[in-house]
């Protein structure tokens, strides 16, 4: 995997940043709105994700609940995020390709990891979001990097793996968050590698 790799691109949510508390809060909002136990709503969401659907959004539509807010303040780094970026950044260029609201760079600065990152491409600033391959092409162009010299690491098969693979990038599926429940249904969804935590990247690239 590490042969000829110059850039390592990461998604943000459920890849570098743990969003579990946010999603649970959103599901609790739905449960409160419809008067159902949290456990029931949570398990329904899991079942939807296992069927390659966005569980929280599907439940919002199912119960006709007004959209729950995104609790940015409840995001936190995975425990191995900083140590992994710190280990990789001396040898590789590090980039971000993510669907994020405005201010991604500022949030990564607050988390203390922006210093390891060479390029941040976020949907809100670019006006295009994954899985649109244009956002990947923007990143590759700004990085002056050929697809075959880059790897994309993300939790979402549909948003991260499929478009990056179609462009000729190497792909690693990190099985964190609800994205880990995705059921692969075709060859175009098969990543080059699968990992369960960021710390596994050190074994592969160093």
PDB file of C-alpha atoms in Angstrom:
ATOM      1  CA  UNK A   1       0.000   0.000   0.000  1.00  0.00           C
ATOM      2  CA  UNK A   2       2.683   2.513   0.946  1.00  0.00           C
ATOM      3  CA  UNK A   3       4.611   2.143  -2.325  1.00  0.00           C
ATOM      4  CA  UNK A   4       4.406   5.360  -4.380  1.00  0.00           C
ATOM      5  CA  UNK A   5       2.059   7.049  -1.900  1.00  0.00           C
ATOM      6  CA  UNK A   6       2.773  10.755  -1.463  1.00  0.00           C
ATOM      7  CA  UNK A   7      -0.496  12.048   0.009  1.00  0.00           C
ATOM      8  CA  UNK A   8      -2.776  10.507   2.633  1.00  0.00           C
ATOM      9  CA  UNK A   9      -6.260  12.037   2.574  1.00  0.00           C
ATOM     10  CA  UNK A  10      -8.697  11.648   5.450  1.00  0.00           C
ATOM     11  CA  UNK A  11     -12.394  12.187   5.919  1.00  0.00           C
ATOM     12  CA  UNK A  12     -13.219  14.005   9.176  1.00  0.00           C
ATOM     13  CA  UNK A  13     -16.446  12.685  10.717  1.00  0.00           C
ATOM     14  CA  UNK A  14     -16.160   9.184  12.217  1.00  0.00           C
ATOM     15  CA  UNK A  15     -12.642   9.024  10.780  1.00  0.00           C
ATOM     16  CA  UNK A  16     -10.564  11.584  12.677  1.00  0.00           C
ATOM     17  CA  UNK A  17     -13.424  12.903  14.811  1.00  0.00           C
ATOM     18  CA  UNK A  18     -15.644  10.692  16.956  1.00  0.00           C
ATOM     19  CA  UNK A  19     -19.278  11.677  16.359  1.00  0.00           C
ATOM     20  CA  UNK A  20     -20.909   8.996  18.525  1.00  0.00           C
ATOM     21  CA  UNK A  21     -22.188  11.431  21.149  1.00  0.00           C
ATOM     22  CA  UNK A  22     -23.635  13.674  18.443  1.00  0.00           C
ATOM     23  CA  UNK A  23     -25.520  10.859  16.738  1.00  0.00           C
ATOM     24  CA  UNK A  24     -26.829   9.531  20.041  1.00  0.00           C
ATOM     25  CA  UNK A  25     -28.040  13.030  20.935  1.00  0.00           C
ATOM     26  CA  UNK A  26     -29.808  13.308  17.570  1.00  0.00           C
ATOM     27  CA  UNK A  27     -31.448   9.918  18.068  1.00  0.00           C
ATOM     28  CA  UNK A  28     -32.452  10.928  21.598  1.00  0.00           C
ATOM     29  CA  UNK A  29     -34.111  14.026  20.100  1.00  0.00           C
ATOM     30  CA  UNK A  30     -36.125  11.782  17.789  1.00  0.00           C
ATOM     31  CA  UNK A  31     -37.046   9.436  20.643  1.00  0.00           C
ATOM     32  CA  UNK A  32     -38.194  12.368  22.787  1.00  0.00           C
ATOM     33  CA  UNK A  33     -40.219  13.856  19.931  1.00  0.00           C
ATOM     34  CA  UNK A  34     -42.156  10.669  19.225  1.00  0.00           C
ATOM     35  CA  UNK A  35     -42.337   9.301  22.778  1.00  0.00           C
ATOM     36  CA  UNK A  36     -40.378   6.123  22.090  1.00  0.00           C
ATOM     37  CA  UNK A  37     -37.543   4.631  24.177  1.00  0.00           C
ATOM     38  CA  UNK A  38     -34.071   5.637  23.057  1.00  0.00           C
ATOM     39  CA  UNK A  39     -33.026   1.978  22.744  1.00  0.00           C
ATOM     40  CA  UNK A  40     -35.802   1.309  20.237  1.00  0.00           C
ATOM     41  CA  UNK A  41     -34.860   4.311  18.082  1.00  0.00           C
ATOM     42  CA  UNK A  42     -31.143   3.472  18.308  1.00  0.00           C
ATOM     43  CA  UNK A  43     -31.721  -0.137  17.219  1.00  0.00           C
ATOM     44  CA  UNK A  44     -33.943   1.015  14.356  1.00  0.00           C
ATOM     45  CA  UNK A  45     -31.142   3.322  13.225  1.00  0.00           C
ATOM     46  CA  UNK A  46     -28.628   0.451  13.313  1.00  0.00           C
ATOM     47  CA  UNK A  47     -30.940  -1.699  11.192  1.00  0.00           C
ATOM     48  CA  UNK A  48     -31.239   1.101   8.645  1.00  0.00           C
ATOM     49  CA  UNK A  49     -27.475   1.589   8.477  1.00  0.00           C
ATOM     50  CA  UNK A  50     -27.082  -2.157   7.919  1.00  0.00           C
ATOM     51  CA  UNK A  51     -29.306  -1.662   4.879  1.00  0.00           C
ATOM     52  CA  UNK A  52     -27.013   1.120   3.614  1.00  0.00           C
ATOM     53  CA  UNK A  53     -29.372   3.908   4.642  1.00  0.00           C
ATOM     54  CA  UNK A  54     -28.692   6.943   6.835  1.00  0.00           C
ATOM     55  CA  UNK A  55     -30.505   5.859   9.959  1.00  0.00           C
ATOM     56  CA  UNK A  56     -30.956   9.195  11.700  1.00  0.00           C
ATOM     57  CA  UNK A  57     -32.208  10.913   8.547  1.00  0.00           C
ATOM     58  CA  UNK A  58     -34.513   8.038   7.626  1.00  0.00           C
ATOM     59  CA  UNK A  59     -36.071   8.088  11.100  1.00  0.00           C
ATOM     60  CA  UNK A  60     -36.518  11.845  10.926  1.00  0.00           C
ATOM     61  CA  UNK A  61     -38.516  11.346   7.722  1.00  0.00           C
ATOM     62  CA  UNK A  62     -40.379   8.298   9.004  1.00  0.00           C
ATOM     63  CA  UNK A  63     -41.677  10.080  12.083  1.00  0.00           C
ATOM     64  CA  UNK A  64     -41.997  13.463  10.360  1.00  0.00           C
ATOM     65  CA  UNK A  65     -39.767  15.029  12.994  1.00  0.00           C
ATOM     66  CA  UNK A  66     -38.215  18.391  12.230  1.00  0.00           C
ATOM     67  CA  UNK A  67     -34.509  18.051  11.560  1.00  0.00           C
ATOM     68  CA  UNK A  68     -32.437  17.640  14.703  1.00  0.00           C
ATOM     69  CA  UNK A  69     -29.496  19.982  15.096  1.00  0.00           C
ATOM     70  CA  UNK A  70     -25.887  18.875  14.781  1.00  0.00           C
ATOM     71  CA  UNK A  71     -24.201  19.209  18.175  1.00  0.00           C
ATOM     72  CA  UNK A  72     -20.711  20.319  17.146  1.00  0.00           C
ATOM     73  CA  UNK A  73     -19.695  20.833  20.761  1.00  0.00           C
ATOM     74  CA  UNK A  74     -20.045  17.087  21.387  1.00  0.00           C
ATOM     75  CA  UNK A  75     -17.529  16.072  18.728  1.00  0.00           C
ATOM     76  CA  UNK A  76     -14.217  14.750  20.045  1.00  0.00           C
ATOM     77  CA  UNK A  77     -11.087  13.230  18.583  1.00  0.00           C
ATOM     78  CA  UNK A  78     -10.626   9.495  18.595  1.00  0.00           C
ATOM     79  CA  UNK A  79      -7.962   8.655  21.152  1.00  0.00           C
ATOM     80  CA  UNK A  80      -5.449   7.667  18.458  1.00  0.00           C
ATOM     81  CA  UNK A  81      -6.090  10.534  16.013  1.00  0.00           C
ATOM     82  CA  UNK A  82      -3.312  12.902  17.027  1.00  0.00           C
ATOM     83  CA  UNK A  83      -0.654  10.259  17.583  1.00  0.00           C
ATOM     84  CA  UNK A  84      -1.386   8.764  14.149  1.00  0.00           C
ATOM     85  CA  UNK A  85      -1.212  12.095  12.319  1.00  0.00           C
ATOM     86  CA  UNK A  86       1.931  13.030  14.214  1.00  0.00           C
ATOM     87  CA  UNK A  87       3.571   9.766  13.176  1.00  0.00           C
ATOM     88  CA  UNK A  88       2.543   9.982   9.503  1.00  0.00           C
ATOM     89  CA  UNK A  89       3.081  13.691   8.830  1.00  0.00           C
ATOM     90  CA  UNK A  90       6.902  13.684   8.674  1.00  0.00           C
ATOM     91  CA  UNK A  91       6.865  11.131   5.848  1.00  0.00           C
ATOM     92  CA  UNK A  92       3.651  11.960   3.933  1.00  0.00           C
ATOM     93  CA  UNK A  93       1.612  14.986   3.003  1.00  0.00           C
ATOM     94  CA  UNK A  94      -1.671  14.923   4.919  1.00  0.00           C
ATOM     95  CA  UNK A  95      -4.938  16.159   3.417  1.00  0.00           C
ATOM     96  CA  UNK A  96      -8.621  16.414   4.300  1.00  0.00           C
ATOM     97  CA  UNK A  97     -11.507  15.704   1.911  1.00  0.00           C
ATOM     98  CA  UNK A  98     -14.712  16.028   3.897  1.00  0.00           C
ATOM     99  CA  UNK A  99     -18.352  17.031   3.885  1.00  0.00           C
ATOM    100  CA  UNK A 100     -18.294  19.627   6.619  1.00  0.00           C
ATOM    101  CA  UNK A 101     -19.975  22.882   7.558  1.00  0.00           C
ATOM    102  CA  UNK A 102     -18.084  26.151   7.349  1.00  0.00           C
ATOM    103  CA  UNK A 103     -15.043  26.477   9.596  1.00  0.00           C
ATOM    104  CA  UNK A 104     -13.416  23.058   9.271  1.00  0.00           C
ATOM    105  CA  UNK A 105      -9.901  24.467   9.533  1.00  0.00           C
ATOM    106  CA  UNK A 106     -10.812  26.341  12.694  1.00  0.00           C
ATOM    107  CA  UNK A 107     -12.331  23.250  14.297  1.00  0.00           C
ATOM    108  CA  UNK A 108      -9.269  21.153  13.464  1.00  0.00           C
ATOM    109  CA  UNK A 109      -7.123  23.911  14.963  1.00  0.00           C
ATOM    110  CA  UNK A 110      -9.148  23.761  18.184  1.00  0.00           C
ATOM    111  CA  UNK A 111      -8.651  20.004  18.275  1.00  0.00           C
ATOM    112  CA  UNK A 112      -4.901  20.608  18.030  1.00  0.00           C
ATOM    113  CA  UNK A 113      -4.337  18.614  14.833  1.00  0.00           C
ATOM    114  CA  UNK A 114      -4.295  21.252  12.093  1.00  0.00           C
ATOM    115  CA  UNK A 115      -0.504  21.521  12.461  1.00  0.00           C
ATOM    116  CA  UNK A 116      -0.185  18.030  10.972  1.00  0.00           C
ATOM    117  CA  UNK A 117      -2.395  18.779   7.960  1.00  0.00           C
ATOM    118  CA  UNK A 118      -1.131  20.271   4.690  1.00  0.00           C
ATOM    119  CA  UNK A 119      -4.419  20.718   2.802  1.00  0.00           C
ATOM    120  CA  UNK A 120      -8.053  21.016   3.887  1.00  0.00           C
ATOM    121  CA  UNK A 121     -10.789  20.588   1.278  1.00  0.00           C
ATOM    122  CA  UNK A 122     -14.265  20.851   2.807  1.00  0.00           C
ATOM    123  CA  UNK A 123     -17.611  20.847   1.039  1.00  0.00           C
ATOM    124  CA  UNK A 124     -18.963  24.070   2.534  1.00  0.00           C
ATOM    125  CA  UNK A 125     -16.017  26.092   1.256  1.00  0.00           C
ATOM    126  CA  UNK A 126     -15.761  24.343  -2.119  1.00  0.00           C
ATOM    127  CA  UNK A 127     -19.477  24.285  -2.950  1.00  0.00           C
ATOM    128  CA  UNK A 128     -19.438  20.585  -3.828  1.00  0.00           C
ATOM    129  CA  UNK A 129     -19.743  17.558  -1.596  1.00  0.00           C
ATOM    130  CA  UNK A 130     -18.920  13.881  -1.636  1.00  0.00           C
ATOM    131  CA  UNK A 131     -19.650  11.550  -3.333  1.00  0.00           C
ATOM    132  CA  UNK A 132     -19.231  14.040  -6.201  1.00  0.00           C
ATOM    133  CA  UNK A 133     -15.813  13.266  -7.621  1.00  0.00           C
ATOM    134  CA  UNK A 134     -15.184  16.951  -8.267  1.00  0.00           C
ATOM    135  CA  UNK A 135     -14.255  17.515  -4.638  1.00  0.00           C
ATOM    136  CA  UNK A 136     -11.618  14.788  -4.911  1.00  0.00           C
ATOM    137  CA  UNK A 137     -10.295  16.324  -8.122  1.00  0.00           C
ATOM    138  CA  UNK A 138     -10.077  19.719  -6.418  1.00  0.00           C
ATOM    139  CA  UNK A 139      -8.004  18.165  -3.644  1.00  0.00           C
ATOM    140  CA  UNK A 140      -5.713  16.296  -6.031  1.00  0.00           C
ATOM    141  CA  UNK A 141      -5.237  19.408  -8.154  1.00  0.00           C
ATOM    142  CA  UNK A 142      -4.371  21.614  -5.181  1.00  0.00           C
ATOM    143  CA  UNK A 143      -2.033  18.916  -3.904  1.00  0.00           C
ATOM    144  CA  UNK A 144      -0.408  18.546  -7.347  1.00  0.00           C
ATOM    145  CA  UNK A 145      -0.832  14.825  -6.830  1.00  0.00           C
ATOM    146  CA  UNK A 146      -1.765  12.064  -9.258  1.00  0.00           C
ATOM    147  CA  UNK A 147      -4.572   9.754  -8.070  1.00  0.00           C
ATOM    148  CA  UNK A 148      -2.281   6.722  -8.002  1.00  0.00           C
ATOM    149  CA  UNK A 149      -0.006   8.528  -5.544  1.00  0.00           C
ATOM    150  CA  UNK A 150      -2.800   9.195  -3.054  1.00  0.00           C
ATOM    151  CA  UNK A 151      -4.844   7.158  -0.609  1.00  0.00           C
ATOM    152  CA  UNK A 152      -8.296   8.065   0.737  1.00  0.00           C
ATOM    153  CA  UNK A 153      -9.246   6.958   4.242  1.00  0.00           C
ATOM    154  CA  UNK A 154     -12.866   7.228   5.331  1.00  0.00           C
ATOM    155  CA  UNK A 155     -15.731   5.551   7.158  1.00  0.00           C
ATOM    156  CA  UNK A 156     -18.249   5.795   4.332  1.00  0.00           C
ATOM    157  CA  UNK A 157     -18.224   3.350   1.436  1.00  0.00           C
ATOM    158  CA  UNK A 158     -20.562   5.540  -0.631  1.00  0.00           C
ATOM    159  CA  UNK A 159     -18.937   8.900   0.061  1.00  0.00           C
ATOM    160  CA  UNK A 160     -15.280   7.979   0.470  1.00  0.00           C
ATOM    161  CA  UNK A 161     -14.393   4.644  -1.065  1.00  0.00           C
ATOM    162  CA  UNK A 162     -16.457   4.499  -4.266  1.00  0.00           C
ATOM    163  CA  UNK A 163     -15.566   7.917  -5.759  1.00  0.00           C
ATOM    164  CA  UNK A 164     -11.904   7.756  -4.729  1.00  0.00           C
ATOM    165  CA  UNK A 165     -11.588   4.280  -6.201  1.00  0.00           C
ATOM    166  CA  UNK A 166     -13.195   5.402  -9.462  1.00  0.00           C
ATOM    167  CA  UNK A 167     -10.557   8.124  -9.763  1.00  0.00           C
ATOM    168  CA  UNK A 168      -7.715   5.662  -9.271  1.00  0.00           C
ATOM    169  CA  UNK A 169      -6.828   6.514  -5.682  1.00  0.00           C
ATOM    170  CA  UNK A 170      -5.982   3.800  -3.179  1.00  0.00           C
ATOM    171  CA  UNK A 171      -8.712   3.375  -0.569  1.00  0.00           C
ATOM    172  CA  UNK A 172      -8.902   2.327   3.073  1.00  0.00           C
ATOM    173  CA  UNK A 173     -12.223   1.825   4.816  1.00  0.00           C
ATOM    174  CA  UNK A 174     -11.984   2.662   8.511  1.00  0.00           C
ATOM    175  CA  UNK A 175     -14.788   0.815  10.235  1.00  0.00           C
ATOM    176  CA  UNK A 176     -15.819   3.378  12.819  1.00  0.00           C
ATOM    177  CA  UNK A 177     -19.154   4.996  13.573  1.00  0.00           C
ATOM    178  CA  UNK A 178     -22.350   3.904  11.857  1.00  0.00           C
ATOM    179  CA  UNK A 179     -20.464   3.542   8.570  1.00  0.00           C
ATOM    180  CA  UNK A 180     -19.005   0.266   9.805  1.00  0.00           C
ATOM    181  CA  UNK A 181     -22.403  -1.379   9.300  1.00  0.00           C
ATOM    182  CA  UNK A 182     -22.366  -0.840   5.522  1.00  0.00           C
ATOM    183  CA  UNK A 183     -22.975  -4.000   3.496  1.00  0.00           C
ATOM    184  CA  UNK A 184     -20.785  -4.129   0.409  1.00  0.00           C
ATOM    185  CA  UNK A 185     -22.948  -4.946  -2.598  1.00  0.00           C
ATOM    186  CA  UNK A 186     -20.605  -4.631  -5.577  1.00  0.00           C
ATOM    187  CA  UNK A 187     -17.006  -4.733  -6.695  1.00  0.00           C
ATOM    188  CA  UNK A 188     -16.899  -0.944  -6.979  1.00  0.00           C
ATOM    189  CA  UNK A 189     -17.455  -0.744  -3.196  1.00  0.00           C
ATOM    190  CA  UNK A 190     -14.547  -2.985  -2.207  1.00  0.00           C
ATOM    191  CA  UNK A 191     -11.726  -0.948  -0.610  1.00  0.00           C
ATOM    192  CA  UNK A 192      -8.088  -1.835  -1.023  1.00  0.00           C
ATOM    193  CA  UNK A 193      -7.866  -2.391   2.725  1.00  0.00           C
ATOM    194  CA  UNK A 194     -10.014  -2.296   5.858  1.00  0.00           C
ATOM    195  CA  UNK A 195      -8.957  -1.113   9.308  1.00  0.00           C
ATOM    196  CA  UNK A 196     -10.730  -0.776  12.640  1.00  0.00           C
ATOM    197  CA  UNK A 197      -8.741   2.137  14.062  1.00  0.00           C
ATOM    198  CA  UNK A 198      -6.387   4.890  12.950  1.00  0.00           C
ATOM    199  CA  UNK A 199      -3.470   3.400  14.838  1.00  0.00           C
ATOM    200  CA  UNK A 200      -3.410   0.513  12.323  1.00  0.00           C
ATOM    201  CA  UNK A 201      -2.196   2.990   9.691  1.00  0.00           C
ATOM    202  CA  UNK A 202       1.210   3.183  11.340  1.00  0.00           C
ATOM    203  CA  UNK A 203       1.710  -0.518  10.643  1.00  0.00           C
ATOM    204  CA  UNK A 204       0.881  -0.011   6.980  1.00  0.00           C
ATOM    205  CA  UNK A 205       2.712   3.214   6.180  1.00  0.00           C
ATOM    206  CA  UNK A 206       5.715   3.358   8.490  1.00  0.00           C
TER     207      UNK A 206
END
